[in-house]
Every structure is written in structure tokens, then in C-alpha cells.
Coordinates of C-alpha atoms and ligand atoms in Angstrom, one line a residue:
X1 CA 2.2 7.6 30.7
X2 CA 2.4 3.7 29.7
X3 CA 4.9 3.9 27.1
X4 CA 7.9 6.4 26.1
X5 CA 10.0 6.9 23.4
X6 CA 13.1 9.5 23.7
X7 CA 15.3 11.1 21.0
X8 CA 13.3 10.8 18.5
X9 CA 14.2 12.2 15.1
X10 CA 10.6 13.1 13.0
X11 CA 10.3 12.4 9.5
X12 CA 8.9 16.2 9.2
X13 CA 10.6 18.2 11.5
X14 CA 11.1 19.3 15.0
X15 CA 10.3 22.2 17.1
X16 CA 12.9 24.8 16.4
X17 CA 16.1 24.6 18.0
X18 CA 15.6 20.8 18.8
X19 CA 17.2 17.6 16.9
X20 CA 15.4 15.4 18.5
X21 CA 11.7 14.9 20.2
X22 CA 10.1 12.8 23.5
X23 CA 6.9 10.8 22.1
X24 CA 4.8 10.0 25.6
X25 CA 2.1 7.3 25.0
X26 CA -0.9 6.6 27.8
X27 CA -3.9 4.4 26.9
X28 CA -3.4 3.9 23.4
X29 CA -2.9 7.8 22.3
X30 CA 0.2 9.7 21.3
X31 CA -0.2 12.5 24.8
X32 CA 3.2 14.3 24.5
X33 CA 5.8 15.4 21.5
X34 CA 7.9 17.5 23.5
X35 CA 11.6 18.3 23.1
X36 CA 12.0 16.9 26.9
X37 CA 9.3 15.0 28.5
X38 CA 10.5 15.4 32.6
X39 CA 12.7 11.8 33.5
X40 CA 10.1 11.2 36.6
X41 CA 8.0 10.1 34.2
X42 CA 10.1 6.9 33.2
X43 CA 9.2 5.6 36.5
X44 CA 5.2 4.9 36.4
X45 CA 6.2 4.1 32.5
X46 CA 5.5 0.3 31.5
X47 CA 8.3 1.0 29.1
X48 CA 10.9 3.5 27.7
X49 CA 12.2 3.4 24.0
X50 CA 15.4 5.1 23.6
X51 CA 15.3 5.9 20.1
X52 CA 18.8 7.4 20.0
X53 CA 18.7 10.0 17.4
X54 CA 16.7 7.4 14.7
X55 CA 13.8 7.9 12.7
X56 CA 10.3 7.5 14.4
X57 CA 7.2 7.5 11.7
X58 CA 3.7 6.7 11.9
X59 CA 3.5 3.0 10.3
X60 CA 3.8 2.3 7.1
X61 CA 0.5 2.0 5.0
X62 CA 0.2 0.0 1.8
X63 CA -2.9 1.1 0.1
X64 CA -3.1 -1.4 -2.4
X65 CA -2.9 -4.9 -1.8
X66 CA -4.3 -8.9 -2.5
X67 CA -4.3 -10.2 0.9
X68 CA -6.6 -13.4 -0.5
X69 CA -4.0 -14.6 -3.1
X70 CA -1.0 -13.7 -1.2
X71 CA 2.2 -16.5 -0.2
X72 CA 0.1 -19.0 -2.9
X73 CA 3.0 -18.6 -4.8
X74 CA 3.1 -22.2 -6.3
X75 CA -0.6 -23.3 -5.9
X76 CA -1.3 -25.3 -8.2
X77 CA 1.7 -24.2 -10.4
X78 CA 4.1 -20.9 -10.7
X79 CA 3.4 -18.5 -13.4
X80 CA 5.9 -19.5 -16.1
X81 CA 5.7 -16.5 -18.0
X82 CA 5.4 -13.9 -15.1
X83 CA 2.8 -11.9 -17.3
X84 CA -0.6 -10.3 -16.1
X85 CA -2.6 -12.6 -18.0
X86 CA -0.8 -16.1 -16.9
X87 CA -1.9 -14.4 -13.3
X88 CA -4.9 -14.0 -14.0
X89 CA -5.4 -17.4 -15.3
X90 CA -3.4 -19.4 -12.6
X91 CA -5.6 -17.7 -10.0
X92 CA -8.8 -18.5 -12.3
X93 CA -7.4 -22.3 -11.7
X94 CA -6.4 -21.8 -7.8
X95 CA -9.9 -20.1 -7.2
X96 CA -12.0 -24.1 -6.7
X97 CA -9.4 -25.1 -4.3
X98 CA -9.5 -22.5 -2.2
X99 CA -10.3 -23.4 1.2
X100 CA -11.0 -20.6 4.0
X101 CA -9.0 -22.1 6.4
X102 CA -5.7 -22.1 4.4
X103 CA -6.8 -18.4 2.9
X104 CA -7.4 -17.3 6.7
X105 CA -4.0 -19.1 7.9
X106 CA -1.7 -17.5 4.7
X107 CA -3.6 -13.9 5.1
X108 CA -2.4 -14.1 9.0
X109 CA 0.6 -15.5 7.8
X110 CA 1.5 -12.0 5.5
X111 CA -0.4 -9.8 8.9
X112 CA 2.6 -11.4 11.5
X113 CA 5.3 -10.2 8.8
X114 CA 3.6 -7.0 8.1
X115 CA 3.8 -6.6 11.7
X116 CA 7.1 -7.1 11.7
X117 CA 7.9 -4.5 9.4
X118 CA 6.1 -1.5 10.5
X119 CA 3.2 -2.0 8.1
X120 CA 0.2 -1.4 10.3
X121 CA -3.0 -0.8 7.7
X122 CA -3.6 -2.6 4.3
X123 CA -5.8 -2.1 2.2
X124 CA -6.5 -5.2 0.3
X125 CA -9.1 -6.4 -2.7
X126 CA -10.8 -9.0 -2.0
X127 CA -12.0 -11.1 -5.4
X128 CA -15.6 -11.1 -5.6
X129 CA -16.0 -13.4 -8.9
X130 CA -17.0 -16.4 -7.1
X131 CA -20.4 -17.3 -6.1
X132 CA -19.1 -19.1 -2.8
X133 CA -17.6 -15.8 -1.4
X134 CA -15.2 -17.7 0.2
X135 CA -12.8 -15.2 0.3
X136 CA -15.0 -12.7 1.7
X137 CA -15.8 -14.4 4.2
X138 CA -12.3 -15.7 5.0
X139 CA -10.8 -12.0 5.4
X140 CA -13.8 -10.4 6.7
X141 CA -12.9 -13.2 9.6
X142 CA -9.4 -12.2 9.0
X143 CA -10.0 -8.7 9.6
X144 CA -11.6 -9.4 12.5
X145 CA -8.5 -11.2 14.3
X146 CA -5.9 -8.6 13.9
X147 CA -8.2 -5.8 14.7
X148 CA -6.6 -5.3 18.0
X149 CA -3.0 -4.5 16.4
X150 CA -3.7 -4.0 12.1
X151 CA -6.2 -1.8 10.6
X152 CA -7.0 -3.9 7.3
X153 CA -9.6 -2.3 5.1
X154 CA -11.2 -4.3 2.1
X155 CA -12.2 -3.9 -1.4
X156 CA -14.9 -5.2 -3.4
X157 CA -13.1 -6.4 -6.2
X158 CA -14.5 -8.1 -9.3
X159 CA -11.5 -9.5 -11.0
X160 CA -13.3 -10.7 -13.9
X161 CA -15.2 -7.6 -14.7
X162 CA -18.6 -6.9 -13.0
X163 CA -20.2 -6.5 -16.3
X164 CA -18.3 -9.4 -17.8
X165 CA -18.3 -11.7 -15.3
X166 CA -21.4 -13.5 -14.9
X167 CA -23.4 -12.5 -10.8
X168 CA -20.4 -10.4 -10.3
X169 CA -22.6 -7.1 -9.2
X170 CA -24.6 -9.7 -7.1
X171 CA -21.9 -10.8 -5.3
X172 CA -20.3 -7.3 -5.3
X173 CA -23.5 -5.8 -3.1
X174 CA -23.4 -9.5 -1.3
X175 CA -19.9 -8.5 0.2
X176 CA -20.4 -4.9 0.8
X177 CA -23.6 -6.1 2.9
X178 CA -21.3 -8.6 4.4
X179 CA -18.9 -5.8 5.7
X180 CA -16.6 -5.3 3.1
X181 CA -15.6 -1.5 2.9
X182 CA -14.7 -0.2 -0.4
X183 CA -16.2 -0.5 -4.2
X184 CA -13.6 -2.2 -6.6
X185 CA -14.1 -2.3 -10.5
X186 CA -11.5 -3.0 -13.5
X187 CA -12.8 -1.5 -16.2
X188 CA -10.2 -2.1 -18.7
X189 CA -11.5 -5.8 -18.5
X190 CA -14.9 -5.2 -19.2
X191 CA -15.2 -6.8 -23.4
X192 CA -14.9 -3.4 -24.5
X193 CA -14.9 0.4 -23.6
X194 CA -17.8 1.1 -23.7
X195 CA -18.6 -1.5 -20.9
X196 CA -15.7 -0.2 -19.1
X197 CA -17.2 2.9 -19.2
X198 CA -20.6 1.7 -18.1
X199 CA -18.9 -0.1 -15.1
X200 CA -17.6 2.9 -13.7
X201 CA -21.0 4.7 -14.1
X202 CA -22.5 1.6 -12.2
X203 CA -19.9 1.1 -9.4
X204 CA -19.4 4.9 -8.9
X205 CA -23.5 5.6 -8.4
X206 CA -23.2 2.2 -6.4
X207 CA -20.9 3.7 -4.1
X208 CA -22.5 6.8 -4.1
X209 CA -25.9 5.6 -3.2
X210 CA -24.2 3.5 0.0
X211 CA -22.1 6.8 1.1
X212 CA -18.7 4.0 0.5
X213 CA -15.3 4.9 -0.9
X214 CA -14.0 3.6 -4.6
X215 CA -11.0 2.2 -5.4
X216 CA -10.7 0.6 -9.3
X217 CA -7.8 -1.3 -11.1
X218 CA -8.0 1.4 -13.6
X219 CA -6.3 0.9 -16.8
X220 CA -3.2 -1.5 -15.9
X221 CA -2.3 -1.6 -19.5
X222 CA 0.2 -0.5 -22.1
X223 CA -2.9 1.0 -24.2
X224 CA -2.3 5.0 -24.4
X225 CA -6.0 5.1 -25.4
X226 CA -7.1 2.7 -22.6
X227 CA -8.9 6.5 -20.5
X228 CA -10.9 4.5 -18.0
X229 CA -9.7 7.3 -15.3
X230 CA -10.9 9.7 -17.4
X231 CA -14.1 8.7 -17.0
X232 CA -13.5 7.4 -13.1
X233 CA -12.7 11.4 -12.5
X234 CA -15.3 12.8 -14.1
X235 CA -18.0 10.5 -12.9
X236 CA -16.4 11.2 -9.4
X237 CA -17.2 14.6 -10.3
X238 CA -20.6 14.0 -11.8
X239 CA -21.5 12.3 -8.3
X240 CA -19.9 14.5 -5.8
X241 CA -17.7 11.9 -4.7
X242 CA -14.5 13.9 -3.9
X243 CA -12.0 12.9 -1.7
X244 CA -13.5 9.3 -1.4
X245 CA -12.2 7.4 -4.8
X246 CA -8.9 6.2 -6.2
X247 CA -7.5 4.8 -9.2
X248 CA -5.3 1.9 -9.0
X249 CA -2.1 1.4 -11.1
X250 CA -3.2 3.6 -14.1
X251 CA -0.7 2.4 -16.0
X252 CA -1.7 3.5 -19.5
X253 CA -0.5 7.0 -18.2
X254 CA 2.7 6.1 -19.0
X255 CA 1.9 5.9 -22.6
X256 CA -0.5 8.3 -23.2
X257 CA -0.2 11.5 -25.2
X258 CA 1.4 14.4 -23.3
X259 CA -1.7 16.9 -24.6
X260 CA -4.0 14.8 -23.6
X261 CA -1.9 14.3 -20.3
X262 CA -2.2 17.6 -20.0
X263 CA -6.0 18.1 -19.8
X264 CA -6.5 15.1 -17.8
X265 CA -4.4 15.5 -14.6
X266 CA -6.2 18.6 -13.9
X267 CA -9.0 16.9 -14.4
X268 CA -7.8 14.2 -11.8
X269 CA -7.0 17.1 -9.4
X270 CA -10.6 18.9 -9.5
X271 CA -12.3 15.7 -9.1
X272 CA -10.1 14.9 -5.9
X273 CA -8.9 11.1 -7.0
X274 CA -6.1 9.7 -5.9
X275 CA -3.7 7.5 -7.5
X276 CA -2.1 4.7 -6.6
X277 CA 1.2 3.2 -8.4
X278 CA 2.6 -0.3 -7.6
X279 CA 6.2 0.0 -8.9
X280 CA 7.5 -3.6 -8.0
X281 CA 4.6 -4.8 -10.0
X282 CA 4.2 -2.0 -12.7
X283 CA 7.8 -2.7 -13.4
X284 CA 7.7 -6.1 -13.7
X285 CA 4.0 -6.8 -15.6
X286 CA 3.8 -3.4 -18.2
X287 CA 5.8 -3.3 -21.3
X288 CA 5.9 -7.3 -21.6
X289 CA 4.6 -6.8 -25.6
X290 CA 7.9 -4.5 -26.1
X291 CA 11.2 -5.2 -27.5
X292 CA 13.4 -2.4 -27.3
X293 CA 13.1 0.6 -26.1
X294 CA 10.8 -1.8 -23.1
X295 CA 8.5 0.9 -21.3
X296 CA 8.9 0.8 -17.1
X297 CA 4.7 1.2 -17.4
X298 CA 4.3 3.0 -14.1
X299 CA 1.9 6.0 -13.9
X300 CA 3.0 9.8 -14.1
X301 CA 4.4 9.8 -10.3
X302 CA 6.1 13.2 -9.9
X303 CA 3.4 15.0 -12.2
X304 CA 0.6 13.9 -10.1
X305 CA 2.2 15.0 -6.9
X306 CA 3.1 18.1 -8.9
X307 CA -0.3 19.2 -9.7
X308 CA -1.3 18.6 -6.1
X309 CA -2.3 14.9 -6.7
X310 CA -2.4 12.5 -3.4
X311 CA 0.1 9.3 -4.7
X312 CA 0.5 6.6 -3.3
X313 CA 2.9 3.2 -3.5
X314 CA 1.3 0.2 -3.1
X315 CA 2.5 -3.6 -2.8
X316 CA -0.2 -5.5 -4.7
X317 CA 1.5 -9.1 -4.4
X318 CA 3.7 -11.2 -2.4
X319 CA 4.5 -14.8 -2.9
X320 CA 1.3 -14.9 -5.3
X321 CA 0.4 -15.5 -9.0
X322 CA 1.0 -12.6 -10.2
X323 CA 4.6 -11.9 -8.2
X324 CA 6.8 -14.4 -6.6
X325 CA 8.8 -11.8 -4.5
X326 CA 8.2 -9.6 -1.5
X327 CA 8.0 -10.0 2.2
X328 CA 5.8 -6.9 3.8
X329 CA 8.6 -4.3 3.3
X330 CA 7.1 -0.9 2.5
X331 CA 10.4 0.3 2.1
X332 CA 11.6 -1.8 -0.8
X333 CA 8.5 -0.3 -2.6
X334 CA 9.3 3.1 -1.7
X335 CA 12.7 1.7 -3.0
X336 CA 11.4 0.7 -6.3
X337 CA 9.6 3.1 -6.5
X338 CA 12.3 6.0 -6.6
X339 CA 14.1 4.3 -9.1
X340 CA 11.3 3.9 -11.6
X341 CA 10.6 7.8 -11.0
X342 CA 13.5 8.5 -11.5
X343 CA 12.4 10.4 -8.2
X344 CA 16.2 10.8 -6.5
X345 CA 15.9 14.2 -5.5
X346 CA 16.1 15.2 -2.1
X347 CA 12.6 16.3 -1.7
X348 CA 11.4 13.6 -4.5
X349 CA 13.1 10.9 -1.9
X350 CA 11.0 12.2 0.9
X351 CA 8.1 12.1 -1.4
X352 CA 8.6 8.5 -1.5
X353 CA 8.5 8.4 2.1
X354 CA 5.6 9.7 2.1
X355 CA 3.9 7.6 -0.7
X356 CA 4.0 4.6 2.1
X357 CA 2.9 6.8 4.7
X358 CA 1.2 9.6 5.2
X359 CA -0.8 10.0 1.6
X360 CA -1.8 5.8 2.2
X361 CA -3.0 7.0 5.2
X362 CA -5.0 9.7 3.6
X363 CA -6.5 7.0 1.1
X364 CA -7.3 4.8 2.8
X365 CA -9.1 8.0 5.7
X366 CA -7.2 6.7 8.7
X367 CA -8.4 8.5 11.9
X368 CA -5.8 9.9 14.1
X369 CA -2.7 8.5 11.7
X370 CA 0.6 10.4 12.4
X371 CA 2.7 11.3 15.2
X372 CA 1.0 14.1 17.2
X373 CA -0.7 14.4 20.4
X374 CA -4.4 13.2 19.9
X375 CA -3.1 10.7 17.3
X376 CA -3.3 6.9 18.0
X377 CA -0.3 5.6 19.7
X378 CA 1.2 3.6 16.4
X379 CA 4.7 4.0 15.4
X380 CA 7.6 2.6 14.7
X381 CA 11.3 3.1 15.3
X382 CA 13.7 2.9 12.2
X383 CA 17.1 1.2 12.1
X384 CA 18.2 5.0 10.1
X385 CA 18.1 9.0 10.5
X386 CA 15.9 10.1 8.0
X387 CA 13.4 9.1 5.7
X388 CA 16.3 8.8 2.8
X389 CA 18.6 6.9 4.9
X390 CA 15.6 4.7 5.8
X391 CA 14.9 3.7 2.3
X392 CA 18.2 3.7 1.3
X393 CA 19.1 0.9 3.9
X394 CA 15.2 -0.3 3.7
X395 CA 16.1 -0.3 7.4
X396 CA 15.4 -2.3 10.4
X397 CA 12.0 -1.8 12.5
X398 CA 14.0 -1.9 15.7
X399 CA 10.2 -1.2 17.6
X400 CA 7.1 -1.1 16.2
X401 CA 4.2 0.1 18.6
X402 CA 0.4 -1.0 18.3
X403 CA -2.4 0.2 20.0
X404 CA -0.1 1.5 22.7
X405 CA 2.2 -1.6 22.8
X406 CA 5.2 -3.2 21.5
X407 CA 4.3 -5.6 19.2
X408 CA 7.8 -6.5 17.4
X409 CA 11.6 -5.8 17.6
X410 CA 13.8 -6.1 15.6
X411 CA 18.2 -5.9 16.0
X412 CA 20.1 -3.0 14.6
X413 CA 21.9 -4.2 10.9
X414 CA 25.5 -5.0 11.7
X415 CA 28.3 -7.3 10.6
X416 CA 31.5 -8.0 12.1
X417 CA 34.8 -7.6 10.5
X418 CA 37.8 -9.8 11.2
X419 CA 40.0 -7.5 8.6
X420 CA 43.6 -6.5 9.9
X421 CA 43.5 -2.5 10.5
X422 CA 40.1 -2.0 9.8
X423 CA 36.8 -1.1 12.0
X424 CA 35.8 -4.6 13.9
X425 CA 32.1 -3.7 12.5
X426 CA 29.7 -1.8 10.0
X427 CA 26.6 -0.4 10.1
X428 CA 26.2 0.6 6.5
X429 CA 25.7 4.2 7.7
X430 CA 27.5 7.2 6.5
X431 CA 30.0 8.1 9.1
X432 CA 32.2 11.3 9.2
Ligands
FE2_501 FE1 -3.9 -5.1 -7.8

């Protein structure tokens, strides 16, 4: 074996009788989870982890991201409102400027801290709306430098509305011939909903007709009668697309009529869409027109998962027009997240875990994701001793393993205390 990591706690359990499990790693693959992989071992080993007793997970996954807009934050201006459409604008303005070099150099940029924080897969729109395709090109180039340590999968994504913006299903086919992977939409900014409608049809048969995954903006509004996932689920449906199509944010969920509610997450479920909320994002951008009471505007998160839904959390910004905070952390949107839920249950915590892990991971159809023999030797070792504690202390990556290899550390969280009588450190951890 190459690689091994010892005492490792699992974020879903051990084999009976064991607190802790040995991870062997040889040539790129997870070989061994055992409760004891022999000590010999440690000696043809390029290197041995000792976990102690801390959480080891499969890397985090964000699922929704804008990897060509990201750490802009300031180009040409800041957003001085902070709403959705000042964002929208300001990157209308940024768009002429753009230059693949700087977009290349920021999107590698955001990939070293991702690194750094466990997140090993993104998948990130890419804004088709300009006839240049500059940003195509730029993270299709992108994507091809941190292949050998970050899976990054793009999106097609027409920000101004394929049907409303004028070439945009040109350029749309242009990139997916180019290599881009997945068919965006936002239909809720076609002119109306009817052409909303009709861009879903288009993009859905689209995808269909190529054998490609879908994943829309879909209703990131405050509008309780903005149903663009309606129709996403039924043309899924219609098409035989389950299992292969998400809808972003659906925000409008928030607001919508609990009857109506209640025919159309079923109708989710049987069509096999997945959802994706982006708390830090939905927090800050919904309910902008409200005064008091001001609605949080994320999407139905525990009722999905309820009704057998795959959710997951996204990131959508960092340092960009729309969002000037951020830095990679999977956990602080897990974080976020929670709180918005109102998801502080014990099992609802781990379901958070989970909504930057494993159900990304099932979005975005990751082959050999998770920590099991056969799986692909990506991890990373966690600062904390369960998932709760993890996203309670949105805790340290003290090792986070690529393709087989360490690719960052990172030191425990500690301060020292010069306080007469009291402990000469903390750890922030719950000690008894
Ligand atoms: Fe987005």
C-alpha cells in the first residue's frame, strides 16, 4: 500500500464492535477499511496518517457553483445594493473586460483554496451569453489543469435566458460541442412564462437528444406562482430523463402554497430531480422586496429529503458580483444551511453533512465517491469527531488526499491561554 490512514472515525459507521477504522490506499484506490490493517504494512507505505479518533469523509462536493465570476469581487465596481439584479447587471458590465488569462488565473486561484479545504469536485456554470465564449474556453482550459487532483464539471449556462438572449442556444450547443458537460437554463428569466416554459421543453429535449445531464437556475424568486420546476419535473418525466436533471435554488418553494406543495414534491420525487439549495446565497438575495416579516427564501429542505428527495447545498459565489464573502468552505454552507432549516436535529445535522457530500456526489454522478474499498483514494481528515462536531467547528482539513496523495495540511485549531489556574490551551472541543 502507498498510503495509510489509522483510527479513523466514519461519518456512517463502523464495523460493529469498532470505534475506529484503518483506510489502506495503493495506486490511487481506497484497498482496505478494516478495523486493523497489520503494522508491517507501515513499512513499504510512502506514508501513514494517524487520524487519532477524527472524522475521515470522502471530500466535500459543491454541486453548484460560478467558477467564471468567482474572487471578481470589485471588478469594475462592488454591488452596492447586494441584490440579484445589481449582480446580474455588474457582471453584464464585467463580461467585455474579461480576459481568459485573468478568468483562468482567479478560477485556479478559488481550485488551490478549494483544495485546501477538502472540496475536491465542483460543479460550476459556466455563462454562455457571450458570443466570444471566452469563458468556455477559459475553464474548459481550467478544467483541464487540475484534472490530476479536482474533478470540475461544467454547465451550460445561459444567464440571460436562452430564449431571451439573442445566439444564446447557438452558443449553448457551441459549448457543449466544446466539452462542456451539463445543459443549464433559467427559466424564470425568460420575458414571460410561457417562454420559461418553452425553455425547459427546448433544453430538456436538447439534453435528451445528446444523452447529457440538466441542471437549471429554476425559479430563484420570491414569486409563489413562479412553477418553472413544475414543468422541469414533468418534462423530465415526459423524456425519460430520471436521475440525470436538477433544479437549482428553487426558491419560489418557499412561498408557494402548501396544497400545491403538496402535489408537486411527489411529483419531484417520481420524476427523479434533484434539488439544489444555496443557503448563504438564498439567505442573503430572497426576500430583498419584504419588510417585516422578511422571508429566509430557501427551498423546502427537510420536506424534500423527507419525501425521498436527493438535496443538496451548494456555494454559488465567492468574492463575486453577486456575494462578496466565502472562501471554499463546504462547511460554513452546511453551516448556514442548518440554521436556515432550522435543520438542528441530530439526524437533520447529519443530513447537512451529507448535503455537501455524498448527495453532491450523487448529482453531480461521481464514479467511485466514498470511502470503501474499490472507491477512489480521495479523502480528507477533519480537525473533529463527527460530522456535527465538524460543522459545528467548520473544522480544520488537517489532510486532504488526491488521487492517492497528500495534496494539503492543515494545523489542528488551538489557542494558548496565559490565564492564572486555567488550562494553558483550547481546542474548542467538548471535553468531559
Ligand atoms: Fe447560481
Amino acid at each position: 500500500m502507498d498510503l495509510i490512514v489509522r483510527r479513523a472515525v466514519l461519518a456512517h459507521g463502523h464495523p460493529a464492535g469498532h470505534a475506529t477504522v484503518d483506510i489502506g490506499i495503493e495506486s490511487g484506490r481506497i484497498v482496505a477499511v478494516e478495523p486493523h490493517i497489520d503494522t508491517q504494512a507501515d513499512a513499504q507505505a510512502r506514508e501513514v496518517i494517524d487520524a487519532g479518533g477524527m472524522l475521515v469523509s470522502a471530500p466535500f462536493v459543491d454541486a453548484h457553483f460560478h467558477m467564471d465570476a468567482t474572487l471578481s469581487y470589485g471588478l469594475p465596481r462592488v454591488n452596492a445594493s447586494g441584490t440579484l439584479l445589481e449582480g446580474i447587471a455588474l457582471w453584464g458590465e464585467l463580461k467585455p473586460h474579461l480576459t481568459q488569462e485573468a478568468l483562468v488565473e482567479r478560477a485556479l486561484q478559488y481550485c488551490d483554496w478549494a483544495v485546501a479545504r477538502g472540496l475536491l469536485a465542483i460543479r460550476s456554470h459556466v455563462d454562455v451569453c457571450d458570443e466570444r465564449l471566452l469563458a468556455v474556453e477559459a475553464l474548459l482550459e481550467v478544467k483541464r489543469r487540475v484534472a490530476p487532483y479536482l474533478d470540475l464539471q461544467l454547465v451550460a449556462f445561459p444567464q440571460d435566458g436562452v430564449l431571451r438572449s439573442p445566439g444564446a442556444f447557438d452558443n449553448l450547443k457551441r459549448a457543449i460541442a466544446m466539452g462542456v458537460d451539463v445543459v443549464g437554463g433559467i427559466p424564470h428569466f425568460e420575458r414571460t412564462m410561457a417562454d420559461g416554459a418553452e425553455s425547459v421543453r427546448l433544453l430538456c429535449e436538447f439534453a435528451a437528444e445528446k444523452g447529457l445531464r440538466v441542471d437549471m437556475h429554476c425559479d430563484e424568486s420570491d414569486d409563489p406562482l413562479s412553477r418553472h420546476i413544475e414543468t422541469l419535473a414533468a418534462q423530465t418525466h415526459r423524456l425519460g430523463l430520471h436521475g440525470r436533471v436538477t433544479g437549482s435554488h428553487l426558491t419560489s418553494m418557499h412561498s408557494m402554497d402548501n396544497y400545491y406543495v403538496s402535489k408537486l414534491i411527489p411529483l419531484i420525487r417520481e420524476s427523479g430531480v434533484s434539488a439544489i439549495a444555496n443557503p448563504l446565497i438564498n439567505i442573503t438575495l430572497q426576500g430583498r422586496a419584504d419588510t417585516y416579516p422578511k422571508r429566509r427564501g430557501m427551498t423546502r429542505v427537510p420536506e424534500l429529503m423527507a419525501a425521498g428527495v436527493t438535496v443538496a447545498f451548494g456555494h454559488d459565489c465567492v468574492m463575486d458580483p453577486w456575494y462578496s464573502f466565502g472562501s471554499g468552505d463546504m462547511l460554513e454552507v452546511a453551516h448556514m444551511g442548518l440554521h436556515v432549516a432550522q435543520m438542528t436535529g441530530v439526524d437533520a445535522t447529519r443530513a447537512c453533512f451529507d448535503a455537501v457530500t455524498v448527495n453532491p456526489a450523487q448529482i453531480l454522478g461521481l464514479e467511485g465517491y466514498g470511502i470503501a474499498p474499490g472507491c477512489a483514494a480521495n479523502l480528507v481528515v477533519l480537525d473533529a469527531r463527527d460530522p456535527i462536531e465538524a460543522i459545528r467547528l467548520r473544522a480544520a482539513r488537517l489532510a486532504v488526499v488526491s488521487r492517492g496523495r497528500v495534496v494539503s495540511r492543515q494545523p489542528p485549531q488551538r489557542a494558548s491561554l496565559t490565564l492564572d489556574g486555567r488550562p494553558g490551551s483550547v481546542d474548542f472541543k467538548l471535553h468531559r
